[in-house]
JSON list of C-alpha atoms in Angstrom, two decimals:
[
{"chain": "A", "resi": 1, "resn": "UNK", "atom": "CA", "xyz": [-71.38, -25.25, -94.23]},
{"chain": "A", "resi": 2, "resn": "UNK", "atom": "CA", "xyz": [-68.02, -25.09, -96.05]},
{"chain": "A", "resi": 3, "resn": "UNK", "atom": "CA", "xyz": [-69.57, -26.71, -99.14]},
{"chain": "A", "resi": 4, "resn": "UNK", "atom": "CA", "xyz": [-72.23, -24.00, -99.24]},
{"chain": "A", "resi": 5, "resn": "UNK", "atom": "CA", "xyz": [-69.60, -21.27, -98.93]},
{"chain": "A", "resi": 6, "resn": "UNK", "atom": "CA", "xyz": [-67.66, -22.78, -101.82]},
{"chain": "A", "resi": 7, "resn": "UNK", "atom": "CA", "xyz": [-70.83, -23.04, -103.87]},
{"chain": "A", "resi": 8, "resn": "UNK", "atom": "CA", "xyz": [-71.58, -19.34, -103.44]},
{"chain": "A", "resi": 9, "resn": "UNK", "atom": "CA", "xyz": [-67.93, -18.35, -103.97]},
{"chain": "A", "resi": 10, "resn": "UNK", "atom": "CA", "xyz": [-67.98, -20.10, -107.35]},
{"chain": "A", "resi": 11, "resn": "UNK", "atom": "CA", "xyz": [-71.10, -18.19, -108.38]},
{"chain": "A", "resi": 12, "resn": "UNK", "atom": "CA", "xyz": [-69.56, -14.88, -107.28]},
{"chain": "A", "resi": 13, "resn": "UNK", "atom": "CA", "xyz": [-66.43, -15.71, -109.29]},
{"chain": "A", "resi": 14, "resn": "UNK", "atom": "CA", "xyz": [-68.56, -16.58, -112.32]},
{"chain": "A", "resi": 15, "resn": "UNK", "atom": "CA", "xyz": [-70.42, -13.29, -112.03]},
{"chain": "A", "resi": 16, "resn": "UNK", "atom": "CA", "xyz": [-67.10, -11.47, -111.95]},
{"chain": "A", "resi": 17, "resn": "UNK", "atom": "CA", "xyz": [-65.59, -13.47, -114.83]},
{"chain": "A", "resi": 18, "resn": "UNK", "atom": "CA", "xyz": [-68.50, -13.33, -117.27]},
{"chain": "A", "resi": 19, "resn": "UNK", "atom": "CA", "xyz": [-68.44, -9.59, -118.03]},
{"chain": "A", "resi": 20, "resn": "UNK", "atom": "CA", "xyz": [-64.64, -9.70, -118.37]},
{"chain": "A", "resi": 21, "resn": "UNK", "atom": "CA", "xyz": [-64.91, -12.62, -120.76]},
{"chain": "A", "resi": 22, "resn": "UNK", "atom": "CA", "xyz": [-67.54, -10.77, -122.79]},
{"chain": "A", "resi": 23, "resn": "UNK", "atom": "CA", "xyz": [-65.19, -7.77, -123.13]},
{"chain": "A", "resi": 24, "resn": "UNK", "atom": "CA", "xyz": [-62.40, -10.01, -124.46]},
{"chain": "A", "resi": 25, "resn": "UNK", "atom": "CA", "xyz": [-64.72, -11.92, -126.81]},
{"chain": "A", "resi": 26, "resn": "UNK", "atom": "CA", "xyz": [-66.35, -8.76, -128.16]},
{"chain": "A", "resi": 27, "resn": "UNK", "atom": "CA", "xyz": [-62.95, -7.40, -129.12]},
{"chain": "A", "resi": 28, "resn": "UNK", "atom": "CA", "xyz": [-61.74, -10.71, -130.57]},
{"chain": "A", "resi": 29, "resn": "UNK", "atom": "CA", "xyz": [-64.83, -10.80, -132.81]},
{"chain": "A", "resi": 30, "resn": "UNK", "atom": "CA", "xyz": [-64.04, -7.43, -134.40]},
{"chain": "A", "resi": 31, "resn": "UNK", "atom": "CA", "xyz": [-64.38, -7.96, -138.18]},
{"chain": "A", "resi": 32, "resn": "UNK", "atom": "CA", "xyz": [-61.17, -5.99, -138.80]},
{"chain": "A", "resi": 33, "resn": "UNK", "atom": "CA", "xyz": [-59.13, -8.99, -137.64]},
{"chain": "A", "resi": 34, "resn": "UNK", "atom": "CA", "xyz": [-60.53, -10.93, -140.56]},
{"chain": "A", "resi": 35, "resn": "UNK", "atom": "CA", "xyz": [-60.80, -8.18, -143.17]},
{"chain": "A", "resi": 36, "resn": "UNK", "atom": "CA", "xyz": [-57.72, -6.07, -142.40]},
{"chain": "A", "resi": 37, "resn": "UNK", "atom": "CA", "xyz": [-55.31, -8.56, -140.84]},
{"chain": "A", "resi": 38, "resn": "UNK", "atom": "CA", "xyz": [-56.30, -11.63, -142.85]},
{"chain": "A", "resi": 39, "resn": "UNK", "atom": "CA", "xyz": [-57.18, -13.92, -139.96]},
{"chain": "A", "resi": 40, "resn": "UNK", "atom": "CA", "xyz": [-59.15, -16.86, -141.37]},
{"chain": "A", "resi": 41, "resn": "UNK", "atom": "CA", "xyz": [-62.77, -16.94, -140.25]},
{"chain": "A", "resi": 42, "resn": "UNK", "atom": "CA", "xyz": [-62.55, -20.46, -138.84]},
{"chain": "A", "resi": 43, "resn": "UNK", "atom": "CA", "xyz": [-63.23, -21.83, -135.38]},
{"chain": "A", "resi": 44, "resn": "UNK", "atom": "CA", "xyz": [-59.54, -22.52, -134.71]},
{"chain": "A", "resi": 45, "resn": "UNK", "atom": "CA", "xyz": [-58.50, -18.97, -135.66]},
{"chain": "A", "resi": 46, "resn": "UNK", "atom": "CA", "xyz": [-61.29, -17.54, -133.50]},
{"chain": "A", "resi": 47, "resn": "UNK", "atom": "CA", "xyz": [-60.03, -19.69, -130.61]},
{"chain": "A", "resi": 48, "resn": "UNK", "atom": "CA", "xyz": [-56.58, -18.14, -131.13]},
{"chain": "A", "resi": 49, "resn": "UNK", "atom": "CA", "xyz": [-57.97, -14.59, -131.03]},
{"chain": "A", "resi": 50, "resn": "UNK", "atom": "CA", "xyz": [-60.11, -15.33, -127.97]},
{"chain": "A", "resi": 51, "resn": "UNK", "atom": "CA", "xyz": [-57.09, -16.79, -126.20]},
{"chain": "A", "resi": 52, "resn": "UNK", "atom": "CA", "xyz": [-54.91, -13.79, -127.09]},
{"chain": "A", "resi": 53, "resn": "UNK", "atom": "CA", "xyz": [-57.50, -11.31, -125.80]},
{"chain": "A", "resi": 54, "resn": "UNK", "atom": "CA", "xyz": [-58.21, -13.26, -122.63]},
{"chain": "A", "resi": 55, "resn": "UNK", "atom": "CA", "xyz": [-54.45, -13.38, -122.00]},
{"chain": "A", "resi": 56, "resn": "UNK", "atom": "CA", "xyz": [-54.05, -9.63, -122.58]},
{"chain": "A", "resi": 57, "resn": "UNK", "atom": "CA", "xyz": [-56.80, -8.92, -120.08]},
{"chain": "A", "resi": 58, "resn": "UNK", "atom": "CA", "xyz": [-55.53, -11.53, -117.60]},
{"chain": "A", "resi": 59, "resn": "UNK", "atom": "CA", "xyz": [-52.07, -9.97, -117.72]},
{"chain": "A", "resi": 60, "resn": "UNK", "atom": "CA", "xyz": [-53.48, -6.50, -117.04]},
{"chain": "A", "resi": 61, "resn": "UNK", "atom": "CA", "xyz": [-55.59, -7.76, -114.16]},
{"chain": "A", "resi": 62, "resn": "UNK", "atom": "CA", "xyz": [-52.72, -9.67, -112.53]},
{"chain": "A", "resi": 63, "resn": "UNK", "atom": "CA", "xyz": [-50.65, -6.48, -112.58]},
{"chain": "A", "resi": 64, "resn": "UNK", "atom": "CA", "xyz": [-53.10, -5.13, -110.00]},
{"chain": "A", "resi": 65, "resn": "UNK", "atom": "CA", "xyz": [-52.12, -7.44, -107.15]},
{"chain": "A", "resi": 66, "resn": "UNK", "atom": "CA", "xyz": [-54.48, -9.64, -105.17]},
{"chain": "A", "resi": 67, "resn": "UNK", "atom": "CA", "xyz": [-57.81, -8.20, -106.34]},
{"chain": "A", "resi": 68, "resn": "UNK", "atom": "CA", "xyz": [-56.54, -8.31, -109.91]},
{"chain": "A", "resi": 69, "resn": "UNK", "atom": "CA", "xyz": [-55.37, -11.90, -109.52]},
{"chain": "A", "resi": 70, "resn": "UNK", "atom": "CA", "xyz": [-58.84, -12.88, -108.31]},
{"chain": "A", "resi": 71, "resn": "UNK", "atom": "CA", "xyz": [-60.46, -11.15, -111.29]},
{"chain": "A", "resi": 72, "resn": "UNK", "atom": "CA", "xyz": [-57.93, -12.76, -113.65]},
{"chain": "A", "resi": 73, "resn": "UNK", "atom": "CA", "xyz": [-58.71, -16.20, -112.24]},
{"chain": "A", "resi": 74, "resn": "UNK", "atom": "CA", "xyz": [-62.43, -15.54, -112.62]},
{"chain": "A", "resi": 75, "resn": "UNK", "atom": "CA", "xyz": [-61.88, -14.54, -116.26]},
{"chain": "A", "resi": 76, "resn": "UNK", "atom": "CA", "xyz": [-59.75, -17.62, -116.92]},
{"chain": "A", "resi": 77, "resn": "UNK", "atom": "CA", "xyz": [-62.30, -19.93, -115.27]},
{"chain": "A", "resi": 78, "resn": "UNK", "atom": "CA", "xyz": [-65.10, -18.40, -117.33]},
{"chain": "A", "resi": 79, "resn": "UNK", "atom": "CA", "xyz": [-63.09, -18.90, -120.51]},
{"chain": "A", "resi": 80, "resn": "UNK", "atom": "CA", "xyz": [-62.53, -22.57, -119.73]},
{"chain": "A", "resi": 81, "resn": "UNK", "atom": "CA", "xyz": [-66.23, -22.98, -118.94]},
{"chain": "A", "resi": 82, "resn": "UNK", "atom": "CA", "xyz": [-67.16, -21.26, -122.22]},
{"chain": "A", "resi": 83, "resn": "UNK", "atom": "CA", "xyz": [-64.92, -23.67, -124.15]},
{"chain": "A", "resi": 84, "resn": "UNK", "atom": "CA", "xyz": [-66.64, -26.61, -122.49]},
{"chain": "A", "resi": 85, "resn": "UNK", "atom": "CA", "xyz": [-70.05, -25.13, -123.30]},
{"chain": "A", "resi": 86, "resn": "UNK", "atom": "CA", "xyz": [-69.04, -24.49, -126.94]},
{"chain": "A", "resi": 87, "resn": "UNK", "atom": "CA", "xyz": [-67.95, -28.11, -127.36]},
{"chain": "A", "resi": 88, "resn": "UNK", "atom": "CA", "xyz": [-71.27, -29.32, -126.03]},
{"chain": "A", "resi": 89, "resn": "UNK", "atom": "CA", "xyz": [-73.16, -26.96, -128.36]},
{"chain": "A", "resi": 90, "resn": "UNK", "atom": "CA", "xyz": [-71.16, -28.36, -131.27]},
{"chain": "A", "resi": 91, "resn": "UNK", "atom": "CA", "xyz": [-72.54, -31.77, -130.36]},
{"chain": "A", "resi": 92, "resn": "UNK", "atom": "CA", "xyz": [-69.51, -33.30, -128.69]},
{"chain": "A", "resi": 93, "resn": "UNK", "atom": "CA", "xyz": [-70.78, -36.06, -126.43]},
{"chain": "A", "resi": 94, "resn": "UNK", "atom": "CA", "xyz": [-70.18, -36.20, -122.69]},
{"chain": "A", "resi": 95, "resn": "UNK", "atom": "CA", "xyz": [-67.67, -39.01, -123.07]},
{"chain": "A", "resi": 96, "resn": "UNK", "atom": "CA", "xyz": [-65.56, -37.07, -125.59]},
{"chain": "A", "resi": 97, "resn": "UNK", "atom": "CA", "xyz": [-65.78, -33.67, -123.92]},
{"chain": "A", "resi": 98, "resn": "UNK", "atom": "CA", "xyz": [-63.11, -34.54, -121.36]},
{"chain": "A", "resi": 99, "resn": "UNK", "atom": "CA", "xyz": [-60.57, -35.53, -124.01]},
{"chain": "A", "resi": 100, "resn": "UNK", "atom": "CA", "xyz": [-61.34, -32.55, -126.20]},
{"chain": "A", "resi": 101, "resn": "UNK", "atom": "CA", "xyz": [-61.22, -30.15, -123.23]},
{"chain": "A", "resi": 102, "resn": "UNK", "atom": "CA", "xyz": [-57.85, -31.57, -122.26]},
{"chain": "A", "resi": 103, "resn": "UNK", "atom": "CA", "xyz": [-56.55, -30.87, -125.78]},
{"chain": "A", "resi": 104, "resn": "UNK", "atom": "CA", "xyz": [-58.03, -27.37, -125.81]},
{"chain": "A", "resi": 105, "resn": "UNK", "atom": "CA", "xyz": [-56.67, -26.71, -122.33]},
{"chain": "A", "resi": 106, "resn": "UNK", "atom": "CA", "xyz": [-53.20, -27.78, -123.41]},
{"chain": "A", "resi": 107, "resn": "UNK", "atom": "CA", "xyz": [-53.44, -25.56, -126.50]},
{"chain": "A", "resi": 108, "resn": "UNK", "atom": "CA", "xyz": [-54.70, -22.60, -124.47]},
{"chain": "A", "resi": 109, "resn": "UNK", "atom": "CA", "xyz": [-52.02, -23.03, -121.80]},
{"chain": "A", "resi": 110, "resn": "UNK", "atom": "CA", "xyz": [-49.37, -23.44, -124.50]},
{"chain": "A", "resi": 111, "resn": "UNK", "atom": "CA", "xyz": [-50.42, -20.21, -126.21]},
{"chain": "A", "resi": 112, "resn": "UNK", "atom": "CA", "xyz": [-50.54, -18.26, -122.98]},
{"chain": "A", "resi": 113, "resn": "UNK", "atom": "CA", "xyz": [-47.15, -19.60, -121.94]},
{"chain": "A", "resi": 114, "resn": "UNK", "atom": "CA", "xyz": [-45.67, -18.76, -125.35]},
{"chain": "A", "resi": 115, "resn": "UNK", "atom": "CA", "xyz": [-47.22, -15.29, -125.68]},
{"chain": "A", "resi": 116, "resn": "UNK", "atom": "CA", "xyz": [-46.87, -13.91, -122.16]},
{"chain": "A", "resi": 117, "resn": "UNK", "atom": "CA", "xyz": [-43.06, -13.46, -122.05]},
{"chain": "A", "resi": 118, "resn": "UNK", "atom": "CA", "xyz": [-42.84, -11.60, -125.39]},
{"chain": "A", "resi": 119, "resn": "UNK", "atom": "CA", "xyz": [-45.85, -9.47, -124.41]},
{"chain": "A", "resi": 120, "resn": "UNK", "atom": "CA", "xyz": [-44.24, -8.59, -121.08]},
{"chain": "A", "resi": 121, "resn": "UNK", "atom": "CA", "xyz": [-40.81, -7.99, -122.66]},
{"chain": "A", "resi": 122, "resn": "UNK", "atom": "CA", "xyz": [-42.15, -6.13, -125.72]},
{"chain": "A", "resi": 123, "resn": "UNK", "atom": "CA", "xyz": [-40.37, -8.76, -127.86]},
{"chain": "A", "resi": 124, "resn": "UNK", "atom": "CA", "xyz": [-42.03, -8.27, -131.25]},
{"chain": "A", "resi": 125, "resn": "UNK", "atom": "CA", "xyz": [-39.98, -10.90, -133.17]},
{"chain": "A", "resi": 126, "resn": "UNK", "atom": "CA", "xyz": [-40.79, -13.69, -130.70]},
{"chain": "A", "resi": 127, "resn": "UNK", "atom": "CA", "xyz": [-44.46, -12.77, -130.52]},
{"chain": "A", "resi": 128, "resn": "UNK", "atom": "CA", "xyz": [-44.74, -12.45, -134.32]},
{"chain": "A", "resi": 129, "resn": "UNK", "atom": "CA", "xyz": [-43.29, -15.95, -134.77]},
{"chain": "A", "resi": 130, "resn": "UNK", "atom": "CA", "xyz": [-45.81, -17.44, -132.34]},
{"chain": "A", "resi": 131, "resn": "UNK", "atom": "CA", "xyz": [-48.78, -15.57, -133.75]},
{"chain": "A", "resi": 132, "resn": "UNK", "atom": "CA", "xyz": [-47.79, -16.42, -137.33]},
{"chain": "A", "resi": 133, "resn": "UNK", "atom": "CA", "xyz": [-47.53, -20.10, -136.44]},
{"chain": "A", "resi": 134, "resn": "UNK", "atom": "CA", "xyz": [-50.71, -20.36, -134.36]},
{"chain": "A", "resi": 135, "resn": "UNK", "atom": "CA", "xyz": [-53.11, -17.81, -135.84]},
{"chain": "A", "resi": 136, "resn": "UNK", "atom": "CA", "xyz": [-52.04, -17.83, -139.49]},
{"chain": "A", "resi": 137, "resn": "UNK", "atom": "CA", "xyz": [-50.52, -21.34, -139.68]},
{"chain": "A", "resi": 138, "resn": "UNK", "atom": "CA", "xyz": [-47.36, -19.90, -141.23]},
{"chain": "A", "resi": 139, "resn": "UNK", "atom": "CA", "xyz": [-43.66, -20.33, -140.56]},
{"chain": "A", "resi": 140, "resn": "UNK", "atom": "CA", "xyz": [-43.04, -16.77, -141.77]},
{"chain": "A", "resi": 141, "resn": "UNK", "atom": "CA", "xyz": [-43.01, -14.39, -138.76]},
{"chain": "A", "resi": 142, "resn": "UNK", "atom": "CA", "xyz": [-43.74, -11.46, -141.09]},
{"chain": "A", "resi": 143, "resn": "UNK", "atom": "CA", "xyz": [-47.28, -12.83, -141.48]},
{"chain": "A", "resi": 144, "resn": "UNK", "atom": "CA", "xyz": [-47.89, -12.16, -137.78]},
{"chain": "A", "resi": 145, "resn": "UNK", "atom": "CA", "xyz": [-46.37, -8.67, -137.62]},
{"chain": "A", "resi": 146, "resn": "UNK", "atom": "CA", "xyz": [-49.59, -6.63, -137.88]},
{"chain": "A", "resi": 147, "resn": "UNK", "atom": "CA", "xyz": [-51.30, -8.72, -135.19]},
{"chain": "A", "resi": 148, "resn": "UNK", "atom": "CA", "xyz": [-48.13, -8.41, -133.10]},
{"chain": "A", "resi": 149, "resn": "UNK", "atom": "CA", "xyz": [-48.20, -4.61, -133.35]},
{"chain": "A", "resi": 150, "resn": "UNK", "atom": "CA", "xyz": [-51.85, -4.69, -132.30]},
{"chain": "A", "resi": 151, "resn": "UNK", "atom": "CA", "xyz": [-51.19, -7.05, -129.35]},
{"chain": "A", "resi": 152, "resn": "UNK", "atom": "CA", "xyz": [-48.21, -5.08, -128.04]},
{"chain": "A", "resi": 153, "resn": "UNK", "atom": "CA", "xyz": [-50.07, -1.78, -128.40]},
{"chain": "A", "resi": 154, "resn": "UNK", "atom": "CA", "xyz": [-53.10, -3.26, -126.63]},
{"chain": "A", "resi": 155, "resn": "UNK", "atom": "CA", "xyz": [-50.86, -4.51, -123.82]},
{"chain": "A", "resi": 156, "resn": "UNK", "atom": "CA", "xyz": [-49.42, -1.01, -123.38]},
{"chain": "A", "resi": 157, "resn": "UNK", "atom": "CA", "xyz": [-52.81, 0.69, -123.53]},
{"chain": "A", "resi": 158, "resn": "UNK", "atom": "CA", "xyz": [-54.36, -1.73, -121.04]},
{"chain": "A", "resi": 159, "resn": "UNK", "atom": "CA", "xyz": [-51.39, -1.27, -118.69]},
{"chain": "A", "resi": 160, "resn": "UNK", "atom": "CA", "xyz": [-51.92, 2.50, -118.78]},
{"chain": "A", "resi": 161, "resn": "UNK", "atom": "CA", "xyz": [-55.57, 2.16, -117.67]},
{"chain": "A", "resi": 162, "resn": "UNK", "atom": "CA", "xyz": [-56.67, 2.11, -114.08]},
{"chain": "A", "resi": 163, "resn": "UNK", "atom": "CA", "xyz": [-58.19, -1.13, -112.83]},
{"chain": "A", "resi": 164, "resn": "UNK", "atom": "CA", "xyz": [-61.83, -0.07, -113.04]},
{"chain": "A", "resi": 165, "resn": "UNK", "atom": "CA", "xyz": [-61.49, 1.17, -116.61]},
{"chain": "A", "resi": 166, "resn": "UNK", "atom": "CA", "xyz": [-59.63, -1.97, -117.67]},
{"chain": "A", "resi": 167, "resn": "UNK", "atom": "CA", "xyz": [-62.43, -4.13, -116.25]},
{"chain": "A", "resi": 168, "resn": "UNK", "atom": "CA", "xyz": [-65.31, -2.15, -117.74]},
{"chain": "A", "resi": 169, "resn": "UNK", "atom": "CA", "xyz": [-64.03, -0.58, -120.97]},
{"chain": "A", "resi": 170, "resn": "UNK", "atom": "CA", "xyz": [-60.61, -1.94, -121.94]},
{"chain": "A", "resi": 171, "resn": "UNK", "atom": "CA", "xyz": [-58.60, 0.37, -124.17]},
{"chain": "A", "resi": 172, "resn": "UNK", "atom": "CA", "xyz": [-57.74, -2.02, -127.01]},
{"chain": "A", "resi": 173, "resn": "UNK", "atom": "CA", "xyz": [-55.47, -0.77, -129.77]},
{"chain": "A", "resi": 174, "resn": "UNK", "atom": "CA", "xyz": [-56.73, 0.07, -133.23]},
{"chain": "A", "resi": 175, "resn": "UNK", "atom": "CA", "xyz": [-56.69, -2.88, -135.62]},
{"chain": "A", "resi": 176, "resn": "UNK", "atom": "CA", "xyz": [-54.79, -1.99, -138.76]},
{"chain": "A", "resi": 177, "resn": "UNK", "atom": "CA", "xyz": [-52.94, -4.02, -141.35]}
]
């Protein structure tokens, strides 16, 4: 009986996480990141933008307390599942998926751990350094400044939204170079 409850709980969580993930991915795919901010149109740079947007939404959701934490966990779980699925679509074999997922998981966790404090503290210099290094592969924090302004503005705009709006139509900042 408990196994069946867990099985259905997972499906309910997936149903909650999928639309949230789609909202983050849709925003991360905005062509302005590539045309206006100069993000390279490569799989690794897209991973960085997906991770940033998932984190921004996770942070907003967690600010809501228990129901927000559940939604944030559902979003995070969906993101991890999507990474696994993407690897398989790219032709990574079952034996290698575990190793590659471990590397991606470490990278994702590392980014979230590095970006969350400066996003919470509105620390533009620290965030710009991390974004420059990870998104633009540059040691010059100035390279990440426009994306930093966008991320901090998105954080503020999402925080100003009520929970329902943030989960159905997040108020992302305008992307400008």
